[in-house]
Coordinates of C-alpha atoms in Angstrom, one line a residue:
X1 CA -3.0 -7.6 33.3
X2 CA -0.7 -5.1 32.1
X3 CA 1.0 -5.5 28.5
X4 CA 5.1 -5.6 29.1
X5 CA 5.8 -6.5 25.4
X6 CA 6.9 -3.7 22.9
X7 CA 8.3 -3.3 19.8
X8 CA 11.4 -2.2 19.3
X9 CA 12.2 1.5 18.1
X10 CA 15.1 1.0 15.0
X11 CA 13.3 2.6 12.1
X12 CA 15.5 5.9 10.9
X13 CA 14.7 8.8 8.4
X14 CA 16.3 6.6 5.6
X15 CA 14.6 3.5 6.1
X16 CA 11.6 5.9 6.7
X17 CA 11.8 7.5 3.2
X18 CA 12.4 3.8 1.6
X19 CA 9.3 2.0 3.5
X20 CA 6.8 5.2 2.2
X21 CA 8.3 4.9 -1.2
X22 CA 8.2 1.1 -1.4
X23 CA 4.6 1.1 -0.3
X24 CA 3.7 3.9 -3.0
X25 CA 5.8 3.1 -6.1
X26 CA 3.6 -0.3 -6.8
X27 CA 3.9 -2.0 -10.1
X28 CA 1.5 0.8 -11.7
X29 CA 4.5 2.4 -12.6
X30 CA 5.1 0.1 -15.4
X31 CA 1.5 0.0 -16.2
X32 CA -0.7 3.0 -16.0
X33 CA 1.2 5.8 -17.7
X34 CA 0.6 3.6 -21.0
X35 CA -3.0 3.5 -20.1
X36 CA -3.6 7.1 -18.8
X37 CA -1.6 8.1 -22.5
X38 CA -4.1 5.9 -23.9
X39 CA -7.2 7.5 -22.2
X40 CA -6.1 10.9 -22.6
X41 CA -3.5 11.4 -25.3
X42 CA -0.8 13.7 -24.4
X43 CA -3.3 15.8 -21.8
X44 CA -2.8 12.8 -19.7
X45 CA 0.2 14.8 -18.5
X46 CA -2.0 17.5 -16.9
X47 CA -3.4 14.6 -14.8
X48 CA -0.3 13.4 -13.8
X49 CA 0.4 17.3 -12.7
X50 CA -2.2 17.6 -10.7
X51 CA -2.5 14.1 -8.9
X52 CA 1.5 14.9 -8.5
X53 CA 0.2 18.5 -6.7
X54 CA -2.1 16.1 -4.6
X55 CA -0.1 13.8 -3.8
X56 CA 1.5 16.2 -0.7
X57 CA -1.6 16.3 1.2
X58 CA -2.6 12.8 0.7
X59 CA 0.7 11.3 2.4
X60 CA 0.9 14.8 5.0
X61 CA -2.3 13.6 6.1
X62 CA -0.7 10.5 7.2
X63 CA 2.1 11.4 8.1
X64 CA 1.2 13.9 10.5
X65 CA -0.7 11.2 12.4
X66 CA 1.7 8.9 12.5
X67 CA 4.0 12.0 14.2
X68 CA 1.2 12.9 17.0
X69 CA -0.1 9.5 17.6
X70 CA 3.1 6.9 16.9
X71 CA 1.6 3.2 17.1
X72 CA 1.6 0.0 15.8
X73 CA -2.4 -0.2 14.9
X74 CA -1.7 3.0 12.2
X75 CA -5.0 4.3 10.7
X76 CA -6.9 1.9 13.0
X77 CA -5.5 3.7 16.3
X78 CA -6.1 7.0 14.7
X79 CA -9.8 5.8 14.2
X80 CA -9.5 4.7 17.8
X81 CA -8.8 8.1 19.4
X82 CA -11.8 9.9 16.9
X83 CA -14.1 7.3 17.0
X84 CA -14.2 4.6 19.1
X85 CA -12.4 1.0 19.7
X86 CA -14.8 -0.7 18.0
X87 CA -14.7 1.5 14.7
X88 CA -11.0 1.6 15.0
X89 CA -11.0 -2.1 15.7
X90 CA -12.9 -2.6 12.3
X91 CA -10.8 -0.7 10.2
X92 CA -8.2 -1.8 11.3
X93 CA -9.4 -5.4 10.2
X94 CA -10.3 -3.8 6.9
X95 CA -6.9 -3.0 6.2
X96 CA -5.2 -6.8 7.8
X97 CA -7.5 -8.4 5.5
X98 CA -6.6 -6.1 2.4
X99 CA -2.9 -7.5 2.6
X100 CA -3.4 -11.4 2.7
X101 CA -4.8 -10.9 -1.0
X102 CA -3.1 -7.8 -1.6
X103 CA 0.3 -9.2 -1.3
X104 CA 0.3 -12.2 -3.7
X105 CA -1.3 -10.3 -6.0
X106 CA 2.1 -7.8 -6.1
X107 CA 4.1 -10.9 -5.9
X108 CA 2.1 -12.4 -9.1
X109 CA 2.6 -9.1 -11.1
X110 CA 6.4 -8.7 -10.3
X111 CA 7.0 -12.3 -11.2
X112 CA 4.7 -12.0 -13.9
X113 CA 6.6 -9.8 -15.3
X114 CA 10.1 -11.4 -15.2
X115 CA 8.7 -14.7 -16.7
X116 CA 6.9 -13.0 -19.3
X117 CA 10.7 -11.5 -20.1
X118 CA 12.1 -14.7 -20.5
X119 CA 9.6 -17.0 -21.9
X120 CA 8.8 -19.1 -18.7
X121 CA 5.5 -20.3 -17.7
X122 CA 2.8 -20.1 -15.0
X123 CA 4.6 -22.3 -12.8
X124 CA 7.7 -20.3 -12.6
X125 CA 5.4 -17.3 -12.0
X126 CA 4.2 -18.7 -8.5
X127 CA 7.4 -20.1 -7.4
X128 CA 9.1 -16.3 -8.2
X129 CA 6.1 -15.5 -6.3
X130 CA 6.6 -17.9 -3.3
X131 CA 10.3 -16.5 -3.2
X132 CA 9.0 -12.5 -2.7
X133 CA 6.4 -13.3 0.0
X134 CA 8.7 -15.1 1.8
X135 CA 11.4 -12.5 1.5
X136 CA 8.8 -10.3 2.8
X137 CA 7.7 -12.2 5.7
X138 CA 11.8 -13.4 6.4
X139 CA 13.0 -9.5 6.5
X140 CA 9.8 -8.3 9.2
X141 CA 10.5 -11.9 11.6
X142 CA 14.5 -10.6 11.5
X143 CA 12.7 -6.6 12.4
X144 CA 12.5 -3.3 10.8
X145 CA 16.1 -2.8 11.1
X146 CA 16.8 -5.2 8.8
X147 CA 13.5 -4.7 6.7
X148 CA 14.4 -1.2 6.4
X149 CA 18.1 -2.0 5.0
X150 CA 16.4 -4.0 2.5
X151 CA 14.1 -1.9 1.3
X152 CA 16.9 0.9 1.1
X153 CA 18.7 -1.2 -1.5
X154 CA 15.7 -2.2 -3.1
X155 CA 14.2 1.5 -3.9
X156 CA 18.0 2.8 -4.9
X157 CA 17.6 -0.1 -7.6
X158 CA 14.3 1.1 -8.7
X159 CA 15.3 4.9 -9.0
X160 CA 17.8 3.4 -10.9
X161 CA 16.2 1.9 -13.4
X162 CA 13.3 4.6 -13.9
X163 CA 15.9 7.2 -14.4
X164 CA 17.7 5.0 -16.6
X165 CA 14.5 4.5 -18.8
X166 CA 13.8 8.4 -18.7
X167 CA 17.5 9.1 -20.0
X168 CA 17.0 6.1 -22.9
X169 CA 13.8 8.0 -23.8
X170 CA 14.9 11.9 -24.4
X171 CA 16.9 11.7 -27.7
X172 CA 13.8 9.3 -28.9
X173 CA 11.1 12.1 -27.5
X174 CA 9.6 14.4 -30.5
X175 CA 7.3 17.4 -30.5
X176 CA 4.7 15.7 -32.8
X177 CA 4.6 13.1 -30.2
X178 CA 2.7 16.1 -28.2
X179 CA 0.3 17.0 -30.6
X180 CA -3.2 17.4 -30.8
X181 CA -2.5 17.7 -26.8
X182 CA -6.4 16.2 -26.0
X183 CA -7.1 14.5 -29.4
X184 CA -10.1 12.7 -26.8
X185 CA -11.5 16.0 -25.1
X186 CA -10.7 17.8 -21.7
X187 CA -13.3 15.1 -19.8
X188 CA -10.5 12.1 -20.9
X189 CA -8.1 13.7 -18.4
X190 CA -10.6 13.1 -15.5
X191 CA -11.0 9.8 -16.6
X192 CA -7.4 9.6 -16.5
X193 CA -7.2 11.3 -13.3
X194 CA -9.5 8.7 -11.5
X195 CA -6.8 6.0 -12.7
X196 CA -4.0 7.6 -11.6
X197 CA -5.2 7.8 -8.1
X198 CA -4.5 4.1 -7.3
X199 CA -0.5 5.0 -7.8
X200 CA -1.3 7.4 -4.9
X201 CA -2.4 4.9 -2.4
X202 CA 0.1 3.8 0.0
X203 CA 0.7 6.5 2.5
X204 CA -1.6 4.5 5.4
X205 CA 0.7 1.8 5.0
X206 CA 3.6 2.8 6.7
X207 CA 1.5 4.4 9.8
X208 CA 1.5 1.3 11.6
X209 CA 5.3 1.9 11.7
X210 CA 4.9 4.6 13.5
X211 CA 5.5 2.9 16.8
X212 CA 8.9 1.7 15.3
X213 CA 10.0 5.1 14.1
X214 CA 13.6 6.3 16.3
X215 CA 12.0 10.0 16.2
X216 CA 8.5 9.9 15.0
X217 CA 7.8 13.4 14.8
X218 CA 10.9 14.2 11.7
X219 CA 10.6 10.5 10.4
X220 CA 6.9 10.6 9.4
X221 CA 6.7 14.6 8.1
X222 CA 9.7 15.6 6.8
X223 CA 10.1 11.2 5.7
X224 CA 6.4 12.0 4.1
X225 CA 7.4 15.1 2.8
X226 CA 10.6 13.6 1.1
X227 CA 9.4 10.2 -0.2
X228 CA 6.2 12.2 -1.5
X229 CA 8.3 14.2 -3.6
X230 CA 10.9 11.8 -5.1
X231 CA 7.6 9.3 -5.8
X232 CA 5.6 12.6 -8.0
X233 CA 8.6 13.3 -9.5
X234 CA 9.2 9.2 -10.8
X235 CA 5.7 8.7 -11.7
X236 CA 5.7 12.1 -13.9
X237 CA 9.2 11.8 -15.7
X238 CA 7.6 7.8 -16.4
X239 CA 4.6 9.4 -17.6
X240 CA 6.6 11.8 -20.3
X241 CA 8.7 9.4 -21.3
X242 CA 5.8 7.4 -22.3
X243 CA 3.8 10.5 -24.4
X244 CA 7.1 11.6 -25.6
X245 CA 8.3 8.0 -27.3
X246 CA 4.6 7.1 -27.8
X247 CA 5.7 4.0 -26.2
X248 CA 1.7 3.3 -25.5
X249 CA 1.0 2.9 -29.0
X250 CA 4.3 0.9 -30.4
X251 CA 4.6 -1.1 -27.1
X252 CA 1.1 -1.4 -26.6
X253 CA -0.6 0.7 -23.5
X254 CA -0.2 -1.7 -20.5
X255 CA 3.7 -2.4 -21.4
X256 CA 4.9 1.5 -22.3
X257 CA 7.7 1.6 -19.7
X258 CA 9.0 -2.3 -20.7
X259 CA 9.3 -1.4 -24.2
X260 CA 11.3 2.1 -23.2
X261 CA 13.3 0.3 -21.5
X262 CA 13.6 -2.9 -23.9
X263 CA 14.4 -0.4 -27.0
X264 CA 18.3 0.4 -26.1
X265 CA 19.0 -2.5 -24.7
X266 CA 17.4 -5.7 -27.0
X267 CA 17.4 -9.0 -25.7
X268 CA 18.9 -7.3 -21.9
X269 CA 16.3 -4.8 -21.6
X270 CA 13.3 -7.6 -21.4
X271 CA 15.7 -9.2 -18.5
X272 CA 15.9 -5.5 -17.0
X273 CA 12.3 -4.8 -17.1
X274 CA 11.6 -7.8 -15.6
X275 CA 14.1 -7.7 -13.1
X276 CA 12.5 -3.8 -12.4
X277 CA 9.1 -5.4 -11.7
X278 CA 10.4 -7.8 -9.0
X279 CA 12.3 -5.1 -7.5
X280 CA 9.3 -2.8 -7.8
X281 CA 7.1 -5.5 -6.2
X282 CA 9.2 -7.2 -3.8
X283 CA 9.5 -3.5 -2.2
X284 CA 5.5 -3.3 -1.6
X285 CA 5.5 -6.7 0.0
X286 CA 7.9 -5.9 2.5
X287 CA 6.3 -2.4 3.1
X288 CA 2.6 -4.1 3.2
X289 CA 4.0 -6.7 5.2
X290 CA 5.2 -4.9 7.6
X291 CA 2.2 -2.8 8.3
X292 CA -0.3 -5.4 8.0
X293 CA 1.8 -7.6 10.9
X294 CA 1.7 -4.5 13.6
X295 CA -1.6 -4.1 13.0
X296 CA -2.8 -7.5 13.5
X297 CA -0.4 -7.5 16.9
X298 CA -1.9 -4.0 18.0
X299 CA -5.4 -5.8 17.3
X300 CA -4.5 -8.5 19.2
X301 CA -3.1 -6.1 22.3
X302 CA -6.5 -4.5 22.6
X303 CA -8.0 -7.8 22.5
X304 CA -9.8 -7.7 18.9
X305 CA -7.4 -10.5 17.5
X306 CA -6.2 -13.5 18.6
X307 CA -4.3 -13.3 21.9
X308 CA -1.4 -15.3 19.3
X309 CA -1.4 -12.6 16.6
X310 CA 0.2 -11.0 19.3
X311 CA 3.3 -13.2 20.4
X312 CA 6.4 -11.3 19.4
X313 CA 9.9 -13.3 18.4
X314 CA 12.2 -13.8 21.8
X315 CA 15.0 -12.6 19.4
X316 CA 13.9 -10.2 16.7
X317 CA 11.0 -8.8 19.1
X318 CA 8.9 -9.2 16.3
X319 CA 5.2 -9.7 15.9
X320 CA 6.0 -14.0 14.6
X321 CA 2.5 -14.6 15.2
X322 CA 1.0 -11.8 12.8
X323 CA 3.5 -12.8 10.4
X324 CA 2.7 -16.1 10.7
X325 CA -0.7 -15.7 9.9
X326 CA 0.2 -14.1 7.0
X327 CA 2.0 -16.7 5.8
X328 CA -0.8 -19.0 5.8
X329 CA -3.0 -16.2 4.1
X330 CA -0.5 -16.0 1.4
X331 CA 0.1 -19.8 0.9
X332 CA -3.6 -20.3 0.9
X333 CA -4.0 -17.3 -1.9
X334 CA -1.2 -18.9 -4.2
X335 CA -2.7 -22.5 -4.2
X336 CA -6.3 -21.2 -5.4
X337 CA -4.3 -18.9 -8.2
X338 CA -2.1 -22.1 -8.8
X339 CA -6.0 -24.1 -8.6
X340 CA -7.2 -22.1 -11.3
X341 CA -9.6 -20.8 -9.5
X342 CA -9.3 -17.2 -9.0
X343 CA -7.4 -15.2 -11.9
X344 CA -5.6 -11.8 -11.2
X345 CA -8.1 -10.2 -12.4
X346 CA -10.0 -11.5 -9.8
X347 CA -7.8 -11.2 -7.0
X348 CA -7.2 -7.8 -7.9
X349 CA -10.6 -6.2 -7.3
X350 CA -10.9 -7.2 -3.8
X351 CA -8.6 -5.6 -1.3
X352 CA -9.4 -2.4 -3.2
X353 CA -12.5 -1.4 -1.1
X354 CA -10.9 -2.4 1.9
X355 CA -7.8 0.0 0.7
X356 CA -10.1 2.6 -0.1
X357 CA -12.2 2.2 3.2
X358 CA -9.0 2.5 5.4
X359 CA -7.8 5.5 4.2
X360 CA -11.1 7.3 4.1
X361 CA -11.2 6.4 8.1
X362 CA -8.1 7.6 8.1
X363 CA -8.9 11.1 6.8
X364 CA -12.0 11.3 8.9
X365 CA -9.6 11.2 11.9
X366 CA -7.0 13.3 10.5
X367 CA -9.9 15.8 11.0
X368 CA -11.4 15.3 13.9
X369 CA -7.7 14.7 16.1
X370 CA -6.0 17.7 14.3
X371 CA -7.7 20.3 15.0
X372 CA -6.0 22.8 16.4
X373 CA -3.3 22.2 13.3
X374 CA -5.1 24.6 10.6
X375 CA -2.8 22.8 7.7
X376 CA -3.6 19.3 8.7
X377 CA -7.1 19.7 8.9
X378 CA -7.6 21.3 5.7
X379 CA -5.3 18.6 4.1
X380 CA -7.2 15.7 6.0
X381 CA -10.2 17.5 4.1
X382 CA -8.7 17.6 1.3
X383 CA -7.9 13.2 1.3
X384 CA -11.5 12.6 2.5
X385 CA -13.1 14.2 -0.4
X386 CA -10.8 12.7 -2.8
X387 CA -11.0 9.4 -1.4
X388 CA -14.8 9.4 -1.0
X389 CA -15.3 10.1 -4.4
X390 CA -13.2 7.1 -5.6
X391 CA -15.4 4.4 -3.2
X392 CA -18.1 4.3 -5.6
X393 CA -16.1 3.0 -8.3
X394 CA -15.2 0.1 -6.7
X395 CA -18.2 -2.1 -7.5
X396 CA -18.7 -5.6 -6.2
X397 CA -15.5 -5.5 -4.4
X398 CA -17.9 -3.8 -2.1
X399 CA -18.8 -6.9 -1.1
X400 CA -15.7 -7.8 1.0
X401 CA -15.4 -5.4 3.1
X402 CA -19.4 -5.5 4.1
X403 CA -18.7 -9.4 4.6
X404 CA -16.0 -8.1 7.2
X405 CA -18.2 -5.8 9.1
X406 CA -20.6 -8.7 9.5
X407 CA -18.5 -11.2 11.0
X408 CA -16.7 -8.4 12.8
X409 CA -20.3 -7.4 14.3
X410 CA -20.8 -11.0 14.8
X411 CA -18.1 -11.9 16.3
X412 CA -18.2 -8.9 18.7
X413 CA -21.4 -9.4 19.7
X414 CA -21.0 -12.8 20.8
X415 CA -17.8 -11.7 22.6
X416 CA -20.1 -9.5 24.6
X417 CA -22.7 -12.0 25.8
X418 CA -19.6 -14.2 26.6
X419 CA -18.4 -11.1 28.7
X420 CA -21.4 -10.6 30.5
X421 CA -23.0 -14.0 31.0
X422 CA -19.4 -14.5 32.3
X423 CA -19.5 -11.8 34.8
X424 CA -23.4 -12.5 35.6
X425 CA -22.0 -15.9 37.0
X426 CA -19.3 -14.6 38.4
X427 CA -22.0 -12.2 40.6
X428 CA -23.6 -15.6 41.3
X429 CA -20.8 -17.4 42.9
X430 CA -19.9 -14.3 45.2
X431 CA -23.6 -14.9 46.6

């Protein structure tokens, strides 16, 4: 039976440029400059430098998949074409079951953030973030049109704010602030390094867009190309701020940017900061979201989901089922944080090996399905190895993603012996 349901294509180069930046720009912003200072002194700032210089082939790698191979299953399609349904099937469950935990966890730190501002407690905190998942999940049922608008005035508020914070900073920035440049040794800026790559993770996101995108081709390279840019420059003029104040030692390190921003203003600039986190957070969900729905209705179209994860809105021609199951995934996530029985801390550690896992097959396609493109497959190169060597570090969050790949392989086999035993009888009743 041929599929007659597609999404509709309404994603321009600004909306592009907002959705990459959204899924980047996470709440690390306001957290890990203070920590990488902390790590590496003012060195930290070569680290920044250089993950800056790497962050170009990290998100071209993407994006020049998304530009040659548009569609809604992103990284999993790609993995698809290089390796196989199966294997692309399987990561591309690595990445739908990253976002169910992945998302309340953003929505937890954003709101965390605002009711730590104002003096609220843990019940506020959930219902703030109740309010951004569904904002999330209300913006992709209305489509990427809307989404996209969204997020648009969401990232202009962020840039706002961090360049805001920046110009607070300057006339409080001192030389001394500067020196001894590695008071912790020249192995404290790898150390710092390694951190700084999970502000880099993101760019995988937005390929399951792709299908969405008005002109694919200039909306995922030169979109890349921009968003990469303006997201380097924001995390470095964060990260100067923060060794030029010494914010990470007065404000203490996992609160730099709050206090740089609470300074000037007093009482207002807790209420700002706070405000800047749900802003900052509220723009991953959508852009995570987003991606996470398409893939689970791409899965479905090729038969690997649910045939429902695949029902798309008679309106909106949106995937409501996807997003639906999301909705339950988050719900489900927020009463077992509300339970007390998963922390943050928790929560936290596991989508990150499904993160990592989907961009490394990501990479390896990038390889494989550019060649031919000399730049892209040394840049896809380029990804892998820096992605590979960030797995290890993981640790027990291992454990999800292998737990995946069992009832994936489960799941598939069983699908199989349905198939043939099905057809076997089939061959019976024609004799």
């Amino acid at each position: 039976m041929k599929e007659t349901h597609t999404l509709q294509r309404n994603i321009g180069m600004p909306q592009a440029i907002a959705l990459y930046i959204g899924a980047v720009l996470g709440s690390g912003i306001l957290i890990v400059p203070g920590l990488a200072a902390e790590i590496a002194g003012p060195a930290s700032l070569l680290a920044w430098g250089f993950m800056t210089l790497l962050i170009l082939p990290l998100a071209l790698s993407m994006g020049l998949l998304s530009a040659k191979f548009p569609n809604a299953g992103g990284v999993s399609h790609f993995v698809t074409l290089a390796f196989g349904p199966k294997a692309g099937a399987l990561v591309g469950w690595f990445f739908l079951m990253s976002v169910p935990i992945g998302g309340p966890v953003a929505a937890l730190t954003g709101a965390g953030y605002m009711t730590a501002a104002m003096g609220w407690g843990d019940g506020a905190r959930i219902a703030i973030a109740a309010v951004m998942l569904a904002i999330g999940l209300i913006t992709n049922w209305m489509g990427m049109q809307v989404a996209g608008k969204v997020q648009i005035a969401v990232v202009i508020a962020i840039i706002a704010v961090l360049v805001f914070s920046f110009a607070t900073a300057l006339p409080r920035m001192e030389s001394t602030h500067f020196t001894p440049f590695v008071p912790h040794g020249w192995m404290s800026i790898g150390q710092a390094a390694a951190i700084l790559f999970w502000c880099f993770i993101g760019w995988e996101a937005v390929s399951h867009l792709s299908e969405e995108f008005k002109d694919p081709q200039r909306a995922a390279v030169k979109g890349v190309t921009i968003a990469a840019i303006i997201v380097g420059v924001l995390y470095f003029l964060s990260a100067l701020a923060t060794v030029g104040t010494q914010s990470y030692l007065r404000g203490g390190a996992d609160s730099s940017l709050v206090w740089i921003i609470s300074q000037p203003l007093g009482a207002w600039g807790g209420f700002i900061a706070g405000l800047t986190g749900l802003f900052i957070c509220t723009a991953t969900i959508i852009a995570y979201s987003s991606a996470a729905s398409r893939v689970a209705f791409a899965l479905s179209r090729q038969g690997y989901a649910p045939k429902w994860m695949g029902r798309l809105s008679s309106r909106y021609k949106t995937p409501t089922g996807a997003i639906g199951f999301l909705m339950l995934c988050f719900a489900a996530v927020l009463l077992l944080y509300g339970s007390g029985l998963l922390s943050i801390t928790t929560l936290i550690q596991f989508p990150n090996a499904t993160f990592i896992l989907t961009y490394i097959g990501g990479c390896a396609a990038g390889i494989r399905l550019l060649k031919g493109n000399r730049l892209g497959v040394t840049i896809s190169w380029i990804s892998f190895i820096a992605t590979l060597a960030v797995f290890p570090f993981t640790g027990w969050a291992i454990l999800y993603p292998l737990l995946i790949t069992i009832v994936f392989i489960i799941v598939t086999v069983l699908g199989n012996k349905r198939s043939s035993g099905s057809g076997y009888s089939q061959t019976l009743e024609h004799r």
